[in-house]
Coordinates of C-alpha atoms in Angstrom, one line a residue:
M199 CA 82.0 81.5 22.3
L200 CA 83.8 82.2 19.0
R201 CA 85.1 78.6 18.1
F202 CA 81.3 77.5 18.4
L203 CA 80.2 80.1 16.0
A204 CA 82.1 79.9 13.7
R205 CA 81.9 76.2 14.0
R206 CA 78.0 76.2 13.8
S207 CA 78.9 78.9 10.7
L208 CA 80.9 76.5 9.0
G209 CA 78.4 73.7 9.0
A210 CA 75.3 75.9 8.2
I211 CA 76.7 77.2 4.8
V212 CA 77.0 72.9 4.3
I213 CA 73.8 72.6 4.3
L214 CA 72.7 75.1 2.6
I215 CA 75.5 74.3 -0.4
L216 CA 73.3 70.5 -0.2
I217 CA 70.1 71.5 0.0
S218 CA 71.0 74.1 -3.1
A219 CA 72.5 71.3 -4.6
I220 CA 69.5 68.9 -4.0
T221 CA 66.7 71.0 -5.8
F222 CA 68.4 71.7 -8.2
F223 CA 69.6 68.7 -9.9
L224 CA 66.1 66.9 -8.7
F225 CA 64.2 70.4 -11.3
F226 CA 66.4 68.9 -14.0
A227 CA 65.4 65.3 -13.6
L228 CA 61.4 67.0 -14.2
P229 CA 59.6 65.8 -17.4
A230 CA 59.5 70.0 -17.8
E231 CA 61.9 72.3 -20.0
P232 CA 62.4 75.4 -18.3
A233 CA 63.5 77.1 -21.8
R234 CA 60.3 76.1 -23.2
L235 CA 58.5 77.4 -20.3
A236 CA 59.9 80.6 -21.0
C237 CA 58.9 81.0 -24.6
G238 CA 55.7 80.9 -23.9
K239 CA 52.8 78.7 -26.5
N240 CA 53.7 80.3 -29.6
C241 CA 57.6 79.2 -29.7
D242 CA 59.7 78.5 -32.5
P243 CA 62.8 76.0 -33.0
T244 CA 65.1 79.6 -33.1
S245 CA 63.1 81.6 -29.7
L246 CA 63.7 79.0 -27.7
A247 CA 67.2 78.2 -28.7
M248 CA 67.9 82.1 -28.2
I249 CA 66.6 81.3 -24.3
N250 CA 68.4 78.7 -24.1
K251 CA 71.9 80.8 -24.7
N252 CA 70.6 84.1 -23.0
L253 CA 69.5 81.0 -19.6
G254 CA 73.0 79.5 -20.4
L255 CA 70.5 76.0 -20.3
D256 CA 72.6 74.9 -23.3
Q257 CA 74.9 73.9 -20.8
P258 CA 75.6 70.9 -19.2
V259 CA 73.5 71.3 -15.4
P260 CA 77.3 70.8 -13.5
V261 CA 78.0 74.1 -15.0
Q262 CA 74.9 75.6 -14.8
Y263 CA 74.7 74.8 -11.4
W264 CA 79.3 75.7 -10.4
K265 CA 77.8 79.4 -12.3
F266 CA 75.0 78.9 -9.9
M267 CA 77.3 79.4 -6.8
V268 CA 79.4 80.8 -8.4
G269 CA 77.2 84.1 -8.8
I270 CA 76.0 84.4 -5.6
V271 CA 78.9 85.2 -4.5
A272 CA 80.3 87.8 -7.0
G273 CA 77.4 88.4 -9.4
R274 CA 77.3 86.6 -13.0
D275 CA 77.2 87.8 -17.1
F276 CA 74.1 86.8 -18.2
A277 CA 73.6 87.6 -23.0
V278 CA 71.0 89.7 -21.6
G279 CA 73.6 91.4 -19.4
H280 CA 75.4 91.8 -15.7
C281 CA 73.9 90.3 -12.4
A282 CA 75.3 91.6 -9.9
A283 CA 75.7 89.1 -6.1
P284 CA 73.6 88.5 -4.7
C285 CA 72.8 87.2 -8.0
F286 CA 69.6 83.8 -8.1
G287 CA 69.4 84.6 -12.0
Y288 CA 66.8 85.9 -13.8
S289 CA 63.1 84.0 -13.9
F290 CA 62.0 81.3 -16.5
V291 CA 59.0 83.0 -16.2
S292 CA 58.7 86.7 -15.3
Q293 CA 62.1 87.6 -16.6
E294 CA 62.7 89.8 -14.1
P295 CA 66.2 89.2 -11.5
V296 CA 65.4 86.5 -8.6
W297 CA 66.6 88.5 -6.0
S298 CA 65.0 92.1 -7.5
T299 CA 61.6 89.7 -6.6
I300 CA 62.4 88.1 -3.1
V301 CA 63.4 91.4 -1.9
D302 CA 60.4 93.1 -3.3
R303 CA 58.1 90.4 -1.6
F304 CA 60.7 90.1 1.6
P305 CA 58.7 93.0 3.8
T306 CA 55.6 90.8 3.8
T307 CA 56.6 87.8 5.4
L308 CA 58.9 89.6 7.6
S309 CA 55.8 91.9 9.0
L310 CA 53.3 88.7 8.8
A311 CA 56.5 86.5 10.4
I312 CA 57.7 89.9 13.2
G313 CA 53.7 90.2 14.3
G314 CA 52.7 86.8 14.8
A315 CA 55.9 86.0 16.3
A316 CA 55.1 88.8 19.3
V317 CA 51.9 87.9 19.9
F318 CA 51.5 84.0 19.7
L319 CA 55.1 84.3 22.3
V320 CA 53.5 86.9 24.2
C321 CA 50.3 85.2 24.9
G322 CA 51.1 81.6 25.0
I323 CA 53.7 82.2 27.2
G324 CA 51.6 83.7 29.4
I325 CA 48.6 81.6 29.5
G326 CA 51.3 78.7 30.0
M327 CA 52.5 80.1 33.0
I328 CA 48.9 81.1 34.3
A329 CA 48.3 78.0 34.4
A330 CA 51.6 76.4 36.1
W331 CA 50.7 79.4 38.6
R332 CA 47.4 77.8 38.9
R333 CA 48.2 74.1 37.9
G334 CA 45.0 71.4 39.0
T335 CA 42.5 74.8 39.7
W336 CA 39.6 75.5 37.2
I337 CA 42.0 78.3 35.3
D338 CA 44.1 75.2 34.6
K339 CA 41.9 73.2 32.9
F340 CA 39.6 75.9 30.7
F341 CA 42.8 77.0 29.4
S342 CA 45.0 73.3 28.9
S343 CA 41.1 72.5 27.1
L344 CA 41.3 75.5 25.0
S345 CA 44.8 75.1 24.6
L346 CA 43.4 71.8 23.0
L347 CA 41.0 73.0 20.9
G348 CA 43.3 75.9 19.5
A349 CA 46.4 73.4 18.4
S350 CA 43.7 72.0 16.7
M351 CA 42.4 74.6 14.7
Q352 CA 43.9 74.8 10.9
I353 CA 45.1 78.2 9.3
Y354 CA 43.2 77.8 6.0
F355 CA 40.0 77.0 7.9
V356 CA 40.3 79.6 10.7
G357 CA 41.4 82.6 8.2
V358 CA 38.0 82.3 5.6
L359 CA 35.8 81.6 8.9
A360 CA 37.9 85.2 10.3
L361 CA 36.9 87.4 6.4
A362 CA 33.4 86.1 6.6
W363 CA 32.7 87.4 10.4
F364 CA 35.4 90.1 10.6
V365 CA 35.6 91.1 7.0
S366 CA 33.0 90.5 5.4
G367 CA 29.7 91.0 7.4
L368 CA 30.3 93.1 10.7
G369 CA 32.9 94.8 8.8
I370 CA 35.2 95.9 12.4
M371 CA 38.4 94.6 10.1
D372 CA 39.4 96.2 7.0
Q373 CA 40.4 93.7 4.7
P374 CA 44.1 92.5 4.7
A375 CA 47.1 93.4 2.9
Y376 CA 50.6 94.9 3.0
Y377 CA 51.0 98.5 3.6
P378 CA 54.7 99.9 4.3
F379 CA 55.3 100.6 7.6
T380 CA 56.8 103.8 6.6
E381 CA 54.6 105.1 4.2
N382 CA 51.2 104.5 6.3
P383 CA 52.1 103.3 10.1
A384 CA 48.6 102.7 11.1
K385 CA 47.6 101.5 7.2
W386 CA 50.1 98.3 8.1
F387 CA 48.9 98.2 10.8
S388 CA 45.2 98.1 10.3
G389 CA 46.0 95.5 7.4
M390 CA 48.0 93.1 9.0
L391 CA 46.0 92.7 12.4
L392 CA 43.6 89.5 11.4
P393 CA 46.7 87.9 9.6
W394 CA 48.1 88.2 12.9
V395 CA 45.7 87.0 15.2
V396 CA 45.1 83.8 13.2
L397 CA 48.7 83.0 13.0
S398 CA 48.9 83.2 16.3
L399 CA 45.6 81.2 17.4
I400 CA 47.3 77.6 16.5
F401 CA 51.3 78.7 17.4
M402 CA 49.9 80.4 20.5
A403 CA 48.2 77.0 21.4
N404 CA 51.7 75.4 21.2
Y405 CA 53.3 77.7 23.5
S406 CA 50.6 77.9 26.6
R407 CA 50.9 73.4 26.7
M408 CA 54.7 73.8 26.1
T409 CA 55.6 76.4 28.6
R410 CA 52.5 75.0 31.2
S411 CA 54.7 71.8 31.4
Q412 CA 58.1 72.6 31.1
M413 CA 57.2 75.1 34.0
V414 CA 55.3 72.1 36.1
E415 CA 58.9 69.9 34.9
Q416 CA 61.5 72.7 36.2
L417 CA 59.0 72.9 40.2
Q418 CA 60.1 70.2 40.9
E419 CA 63.5 70.3 40.0
D420 CA 66.5 70.0 43.2
H421 CA 67.9 73.5 42.7
V422 CA 63.6 74.5 42.9
R423 CA 63.0 72.9 46.3
T424 CA 66.1 74.2 47.6
A425 CA 65.2 77.9 46.7
R426 CA 62.0 77.1 48.7
A427 CA 63.7 75.2 51.4
K428 CA 65.6 78.4 51.8
G429 CA 62.4 80.4 52.7
L430 CA 62.2 82.3 48.9
S431 CA 58.8 83.5 48.0
S432 CA 56.5 81.4 45.6
R433 CA 57.0 84.3 43.5
T434 CA 60.2 84.4 43.9
V435 CA 60.7 80.4 43.1
F436 CA 58.4 80.4 40.6
F437 CA 60.4 83.4 38.1
R438 CA 63.4 83.9 39.6
Y439 CA 64.3 80.0 38.9
A440 CA 61.9 77.5 37.7
W441 CA 61.2 80.1 34.6
R442 CA 64.6 80.7 33.7
G443 CA 64.9 76.3 33.6
A444 CA 61.6 76.7 31.5
I445 CA 63.1 79.6 28.5
A446 CA 64.8 77.0 26.7
P447 CA 63.1 74.6 25.0
I448 CA 60.6 76.9 24.8
V449 CA 63.3 79.5 23.0
T450 CA 64.6 76.4 20.7
I451 CA 61.2 76.1 18.9
F452 CA 60.4 79.5 18.2
G453 CA 63.8 79.5 16.6
I454 CA 63.0 77.8 14.4
D455 CA 58.7 78.5 14.2
L456 CA 60.6 82.1 14.0
G457 CA 63.0 81.4 10.8
S458 CA 59.8 78.8 9.0
L459 CA 57.8 82.3 9.1
L460 CA 60.2 84.2 7.9
G461 CA 60.8 81.8 5.1
G462 CA 57.6 81.8 3.6
A463 CA 54.4 80.8 6.1
M464 CA 52.7 79.8 2.7
V465 CA 49.4 78.7 3.7
T466 CA 48.2 82.4 6.0
E467 CA 49.4 84.7 2.8
Y468 CA 48.1 82.4 1.3
T469 CA 44.6 81.7 2.9
F470 CA 44.9 86.5 2.8
T471 CA 45.8 86.9 -0.3
L472 CA 49.4 88.5 1.2
H473 CA 52.6 88.2 -1.5
G474 CA 54.8 87.7 0.5
I475 CA 58.0 84.5 0.0
G476 CA 55.6 82.1 1.2
R477 CA 53.3 82.7 -2.0
L478 CA 56.4 82.9 -4.5
A479 CA 57.6 79.7 -3.0
V480 CA 54.3 77.6 -4.8
E481 CA 53.5 80.1 -7.6
S482 CA 57.6 78.9 -8.5
V483 CA 57.0 75.0 -7.9
Q484 CA 53.5 75.8 -10.1
L485 CA 55.6 77.4 -12.4
T486 CA 58.8 75.8 -12.3
D487 CA 60.4 78.1 -12.2
L488 CA 63.5 77.8 -11.4
P489 CA 65.8 80.4 -10.6
M490 CA 63.5 81.5 -8.1
L491 CA 62.4 78.3 -6.6
M492 CA 66.0 78.3 -6.1
G493 CA 66.4 81.4 -4.7
V494 CA 63.1 81.0 -2.0
M495 CA 64.8 77.6 -1.2
L496 CA 68.0 79.0 -0.3
V497 CA 66.7 82.4 2.0
S498 CA 64.4 80.5 4.0
S499 CA 67.0 77.7 4.7
A500 CA 69.6 80.6 5.3
A501 CA 66.6 82.3 7.4
I502 CA 66.3 78.8 9.5
V503 CA 70.0 78.2 9.7
V504 CA 70.6 81.2 10.4
F505 CA 67.9 80.9 14.2
N506 CA 69.3 77.8 15.0
I507 CA 72.4 79.4 15.5
L508 CA 71.6 82.1 17.1
V509 CA 69.7 80.0 19.8
D510 CA 72.3 78.2 20.4
A511 CA 74.7 81.2 21.7
A512 CA 71.4 82.2 23.8
Y513 CA 72.0 78.9 25.2
A514 CA 75.2 80.5 27.7
F515 CA 72.9 83.7 29.4
I516 CA 69.7 81.6 29.5
D517 CA 70.6 79.5 31.3
P518 CA 73.4 79.5 33.5
R519 CA 74.1 75.1 33.5
V520 CA 74.6 75.6 30.0
R521 CA 77.4 75.4 28.8
L522 CA 79.1 75.0 24.7
A523 CA 82.0 73.1 24.5

């Protein structure tokens, strides 16, 4: 297990380095000039040269990339001062440290991801198991049809309708907003409830369909039929034998989805005006803000890679038939 984790961690570092290099060098292939964007409309040559020097943009691109990567590990010195590790530089637009901006935005994304994941995972798996348990009945057909309907929905459409009905129309739910959990748990819950529900509708449909198909497939496996032949009850066979085999693929997809959500649910955050990592990524692209974009990209990629490693490591505990070589 330790060798496996060490090997996967090394591979993850290589992947993150490749992502950072591709993003960095592609940015400088754009026709836009970063220093001019940071300088503003009324920019003179003296101010432009000073910004280039302060941000290190007067050096060759490979040198800039090397200093960027070193700054993440050991910090970096700028003309405006020292940037402590992990240093992703200073925003071209706001002149604020990139890392502090990401840290400020991350609690919003974390609340959205954890709350939404809890809803769609519990409800989606529960609906899928009920449909598999009652396979072929009207309950199965009802939930299968409901899942198809949910999978065809889009967040930007459902989100706008939810805001119009439950917030503006009926007034039974609060306007979505993020409040720190430590300051006011009730406001935190009510402010994030509607985004959780809308986000979970799309994922819930996928998880319910996946759970049903996996459970139906596992119920046809030899070890499940053997358990039935031994006289075990249907409930024991369903939950003890079929369930353990069906959960592994679901955990895989959940690890990817949760990592992606922690990297920023862009559409959801924009729909509900939540200032999280996803919205920050879109703003960075629109403003051609390389340091901010690089920081968000690496944090998002790291979240996905880390959760993939954790999911792979959990396989041996979930399904005894799986062994990590």
